Amino acid sequence: MKQLFTTLALALAAGTALAHGAVSCPALPKEEKQPQMALQKKLEGEGWKVRKVKNYNGCYEVYGLDAAGKKAEAFFNPKTFERVYPEGEPPADKK
């Protein structure tokens, strides 16, 4: 039984780690980063419904619904607000 729980815990941890893939943004001084709220307002102006914005590996990670109404977990450069895609994930226009 203990082995089953250990295996299940490892599988869940691996799944969580793979959800992000390899994504990172360049290290920036704090004064070069735009506020998270500015990204949220920009995305909402484009039709997104933003639920949460947080920091992840130097990027802003956004959870919510994209302009098409699809559930989204997306990453953005905090200086330029350019979308950053995890390694191995093609940009939306290439899918």
mmCIF file with all atom_site columns, C-alpha atoms in Angstrom:
data_model
loop_
_atom_site.group_PDB
_atom_site.id
_atom_site.type_symbol
_atom_site.label_atom_id
_atom_site.label_alt_id
_atom_site.label_comp_id
_atom_site.label_asym_id
_atom_site.label_entity_id
_atom_site.label_seq_id
_atom_site.pdbx_PDB_ins_code
_atom_site.Cartn_x
_atom_site.Cartn_y
_atom_site.Cartn_z
_atom_site.occupancy
_atom_site.B_iso_or_equiv
_atom_site.pdbx_formal_charge
_atom_site.auth_seq_id
_atom_site.auth_comp_id
_atom_site.auth_asym_id
_atom_site.auth_atom_id
_atom_site.pdbx_PDB_model_num
ATOM 1  C CA . MET A 1 1  ? 0.000   0.000  0.000   1.00 0.00 ? 1  MET A CA 1
ATOM 2  C CA . LYS A 1 2  ? 2.805   2.402  0.903   1.00 0.00 ? 2  LYS A CA 1
ATOM 3  C CA . GLN A 1 3  ? 4.453   1.734  -2.472  1.00 0.00 ? 3  GLN A CA 1
ATOM 4  C CA . LEU A 1 4  ? 1.186   2.581  -4.257  1.00 0.00 ? 4  LEU A CA 1
ATOM 5  C CA . PHE A 1 5  ? 0.959   5.960  -2.496  1.00 0.00 ? 5  PHE A CA 1
ATOM 6  C CA . THR A 1 6  ? 4.617   6.702  -3.241  1.00 0.00 ? 6  THR A CA 1
ATOM 7  C CA . THR A 1 7  ? 4.155   5.858  -6.916  1.00 0.00 ? 7  THR A CA 1
ATOM 8  C CA . LEU A 1 8  ? 1.006   7.968  -7.114  1.00 0.00 ? 8  LEU A CA 1
ATOM 9  C CA . ALA A 1 9  ? 2.710   10.934 -5.432  1.00 0.00 ? 9  ALA A CA 1
ATOM 10 C CA . LEU A 1 10 ? 5.666   10.745 -7.833  1.00 0.00 ? 10 LEU A CA 1
ATOM 11 C CA . ALA A 1 11 ? 3.362   10.526 -10.842 1.00 0.00 ? 11 ALA A CA 1
ATOM 12 C CA . LEU A 1 12 ? 1.412   13.583 -9.718  1.00 0.00 ? 12 LEU A CA 1
ATOM 13 C CA . ALA A 1 13 ? 4.606   15.553 -9.077  1.00 0.00 ? 13 ALA A CA 1
ATOM 14 C CA . ALA A 1 14 ? 5.970   14.648 -12.516 1.00 0.00 ? 14 ALA A CA 1
ATOM 15 C CA . GLY A 1 15 ? 2.715   15.687 -14.172 1.00 0.00 ? 15 GLY A CA 1
ATOM 16 C CA . THR A 1 16 ? 2.833   19.060 -12.453 1.00 0.00 ? 16 THR A CA 1
ATOM 17 C CA . ALA A 1 17 ? 6.437   19.627 -13.479 1.00 0.00 ? 17 ALA A CA 1
ATOM 18 C CA . LEU A 1 18 ? 5.689   18.751 -17.091 1.00 0.00 ? 18 LEU A CA 1
ATOM 19 C CA . ALA A 1 19 ? 2.732   21.136 -17.237 1.00 0.00 ? 19 ALA A CA 1
ATOM 20 C CA . HIS A 1 20 ? 5.117   24.087 -17.287 1.00 0.00 ? 20 HIS A CA 1
ATOM 21 C CA . GLY A 1 21 ? 7.689   22.598 -19.639 1.00 0.00 ? 21 GLY A CA 1
ATOM 22 C CA . ALA A 1 22 ? 10.946  24.479 -19.895 1.00 0.00 ? 22 ALA A CA 1
ATOM 23 C CA . VAL A 1 23 ? 10.022  28.133 -19.814 1.00 0.00 ? 23 VAL A CA 1
ATOM 24 C CA . SER A 1 24 ? 12.051  31.051 -18.543 1.00 0.00 ? 24 SER A CA 1
ATOM 25 C CA . CYS A 1 25 ? 12.521  34.733 -19.185 1.00 0.00 ? 25 CYS A CA 1
ATOM 26 C CA . PRO A 1 26 ? 15.722  36.770 -18.960 1.00 0.00 ? 26 PRO A CA 1
ATOM 27 C CA . ALA A 1 27 ? 16.664  38.066 -15.529 1.00 0.00 ? 27 ALA A CA 1
ATOM 28 C CA . LEU A 1 28 ? 15.674  41.725 -15.309 1.00 0.00 ? 28 LEU A CA 1
ATOM 29 C CA . PRO A 1 29 ? 16.199  44.415 -12.712 1.00 0.00 ? 29 PRO A CA 1
ATOM 30 C CA . LYS A 1 30 ? 12.942  45.219 -10.916 1.00 0.00 ? 30 LYS A CA 1
ATOM 31 C CA . GLU A 1 31 ? 12.788  48.698 -12.465 1.00 0.00 ? 31 GLU A CA 1
ATOM 32 C CA . GLU A 1 32 ? 12.699  47.203 -16.010 1.00 0.00 ? 32 GLU A CA 1
ATOM 33 C CA . LYS A 1 33 ? 9.664   45.025 -15.306 1.00 0.00 ? 33 LYS A CA 1
ATOM 34 C CA . GLN A 1 34 ? 6.219   46.355 -16.066 1.00 0.00 ? 34 GLN A CA 1
ATOM 35 C CA . PRO A 1 35 ? 3.569   45.832 -13.366 1.00 0.00 ? 35 PRO A CA 1
ATOM 36 C CA . GLN A 1 36 ? 1.564   42.614 -13.450 1.00 0.00 ? 36 GLN A CA 1
ATOM 37 C CA . MET A 1 37 ? -1.627  44.688 -13.400 1.00 0.00 ? 37 MET A CA 1
ATOM 38 C CA . ALA A 1 38 ? -0.580  46.331 -16.682 1.00 0.00 ? 38 ALA A CA 1
ATOM 39 C CA . LEU A 1 39 ? -0.334  42.884 -18.311 1.00 0.00 ? 39 LEU A CA 1
ATOM 40 C CA . GLN A 1 40 ? -3.719  41.922 -16.899 1.00 0.00 ? 40 GLN A CA 1
ATOM 41 C CA . LYS A 1 41 ? -5.323  45.108 -18.290 1.00 0.00 ? 41 LYS A CA 1
ATOM 42 C CA . LYS A 1 42 ? -3.659  44.554 -21.692 1.00 0.00 ? 42 LYS A CA 1
ATOM 43 C CA . LEU A 1 43 ? -4.939  40.979 -21.905 1.00 0.00 ? 43 LEU A CA 1
ATOM 44 C CA . GLU A 1 44 ? -8.427  41.927 -20.724 1.00 0.00 ? 44 GLU A CA 1
ATOM 45 C CA . GLY A 1 45 ? -8.460  44.587 -23.452 1.00 0.00 ? 45 GLY A CA 1
ATOM 46 C CA . GLU A 1 46 ? -7.771  41.762 -25.916 1.00 0.00 ? 46 GLU A CA 1
ATOM 47 C CA . GLY A 1 47 ? -10.741 39.771 -24.617 1.00 0.00 ? 47 GLY A CA 1
ATOM 48 C CA . TRP A 1 48 ? -9.037  37.566 -22.008 1.00 0.00 ? 48 TRP A CA 1
ATOM 49 C CA . LYS A 1 49 ? -10.649 36.829 -18.643 1.00 0.00 ? 49 LYS A CA 1
ATOM 50 C CA . VAL A 1 50 ? -7.660  36.820 -16.289 1.00 0.00 ? 50 VAL A CA 1
ATOM 51 C CA . ARG A 1 51 ? -8.059  34.858 -13.063 1.00 0.00 ? 51 ARG A CA 1
ATOM 52 C CA . LYS A 1 52 ? -4.491  35.086 -11.730 1.00 0.00 ? 52 LYS A CA 1
ATOM 53 C CA . VAL A 1 53 ? -1.050  36.488 -12.634 1.00 0.00 ? 53 VAL A CA 1
ATOM 54 C CA . LYS A 1 54 ? 2.085   35.308 -10.851 1.00 0.00 ? 54 LYS A CA 1
ATOM 55 C CA . ASN A 1 55 ? 5.852   35.058 -11.313 1.00 0.00 ? 55 ASN A CA 1
ATOM 56 C CA . TYR A 1 56 ? 7.392   31.868 -12.694 1.00 0.00 ? 56 TYR A CA 1
ATOM 57 C CA . ASN A 1 57 ? 11.062  31.517 -13.741 1.00 0.00 ? 57 ASN A CA 1
ATOM 58 C CA . GLY A 1 58 ? 11.316  35.239 -14.431 1.00 0.00 ? 58 GLY A CA 1
ATOM 59 C CA . CYS A 1 59 ? 8.133   35.289 -16.525 1.00 0.00 ? 59 CYS A CA 1
ATOM 60 C CA . TYR A 1 60 ? 4.602   36.379 -15.707 1.00 0.00 ? 60 TYR A CA 1
ATOM 61 C CA . GLU A 1 61 ? 2.360   33.320 -15.676 1.00 0.00 ? 61 GLU A CA 1
ATOM 62 C CA . VAL A 1 62 ? -1.302  34.019 -16.459 1.00 0.00 ? 62 VAL A CA 1
ATOM 63 C CA . TYR A 1 63 ? -4.256  31.755 -15.678 1.00 0.00 ? 63 TYR A CA 1
ATOM 64 C CA . GLY A 1 64 ? -7.700  32.346 -17.087 1.00 0.00 ? 64 GLY A CA 1
ATOM 65 C CA . LEU A 1 65 ? -9.607  32.223 -20.351 1.00 0.00 ? 65 LEU A CA 1
ATOM 66 C CA . ASP A 1 66 ? -8.062  33.470 -23.583 1.00 0.00 ? 66 ASP A CA 1
ATOM 67 C CA . ALA A 1 67 ? -9.856  35.668 -26.127 1.00 0.00 ? 67 ALA A CA 1
ATOM 68 C CA . ALA A 1 68 ? -11.436 32.557 -27.682 1.00 0.00 ? 68 ALA A CA 1
ATOM 69 C CA . GLY A 1 69 ? -12.852 31.536 -24.300 1.00 0.00 ? 69 GLY A CA 1
ATOM 70 C CA . LYS A 1 70 ? -10.465 28.587 -23.903 1.00 0.00 ? 70 LYS A CA 1
ATOM 71 C CA . LYS A 1 71 ? -8.835  27.795 -20.573 1.00 0.00 ? 71 LYS A CA 1
ATOM 72 C CA . ALA A 1 72 ? -5.311  29.212 -20.685 1.00 0.00 ? 72 ALA A CA 1
ATOM 73 C CA . GLU A 1 73 ? -2.052  29.031 -18.777 1.00 0.00 ? 73 GLU A CA 1
ATOM 74 C CA . ALA A 1 74 ? 0.310   31.376 -20.602 1.00 0.00 ? 74 ALA A CA 1
ATOM 75 C CA . PHE A 1 75 ? 3.691   32.978 -19.958 1.00 0.00 ? 75 PHE A CA 1
ATOM 76 C CA . PHE A 1 76 ? 4.779   36.517 -20.809 1.00 0.00 ? 76 PHE A CA 1
ATOM 77 C CA . ASN A 1 77 ? 8.032   38.473 -20.746 1.00 0.00 ? 77 ASN A CA 1
ATOM 78 C CA . PRO A 1 78 ? 7.630   41.000 -17.899 1.00 0.00 ? 78 PRO A CA 1
ATOM 79 C CA . LYS A 1 79 ? 9.426   43.761 -19.822 1.00 0.00 ? 79 LYS A CA 1
ATOM 80 C CA . THR A 1 80 ? 7.804   43.459 -23.257 1.00 0.00 ? 80 THR A CA 1
ATOM 81 C CA . PHE A 1 81 ? 4.655   41.415 -22.511 1.00 0.00 ? 81 PHE A CA 1
ATOM 82 C CA . GLU A 1 82 ? 5.658   39.219 -25.460 1.00 0.00 ? 82 GLU A CA 1
ATOM 83 C CA . ARG A 1 83 ? 4.237   35.713 -25.061 1.00 0.00 ? 83 ARG A CA 1
ATOM 84 C CA . VAL A 1 84 ? 6.816   33.065 -24.148 1.00 0.00 ? 84 VAL A CA 1
ATOM 85 C CA . TYR A 1 85 ? 6.158   29.435 -25.061 1.00 0.00 ? 85 TYR A CA 1
ATOM 86 C CA . PRO A 1 86 ? 7.490   26.442 -23.136 1.00 0.00 ? 86 PRO A CA 1
ATOM 87 C CA . GLU A 1 87 ? 10.144  24.406 -24.913 1.00 0.00 ? 87 GLU A CA 1
ATOM 88 C CA . GLY A 1 88 ? 8.468   22.047 -27.356 1.00 0.00 ? 88 GLY A CA 1
ATOM 89 C CA . GLU A 1 89 ? 5.169   23.960 -27.436 1.00 0.00 ? 89 GLU A CA 1
ATOM 90 C CA . PRO A 1 90 ? 4.516   25.713 -30.743 1.00 0.00 ? 90 PRO A CA 1
ATOM 91 C CA . PRO A 1 91 ? 3.123   29.258 -30.760 1.00 0.00 ? 91 PRO A CA 1
ATOM 92 C CA . ALA A 1 92 ? -0.678  29.389 -31.059 1.00 0.00 ? 92 ALA A CA 1
ATOM 93 C CA . ASP A 1 93 ? -0.523  30.414 -34.719 1.00 0.00 ? 93 ASP A CA 1
ATOM 94 C CA . LYS A 1 94 ? 1.628   27.332 -35.497 1.00 0.00 ? 94 LYS A CA 1
ATOM 95 C CA . LYS A 1 95 ? -0.674  24.728 -33.872 1.00 0.00 ? 95 LYS A CA 1
#
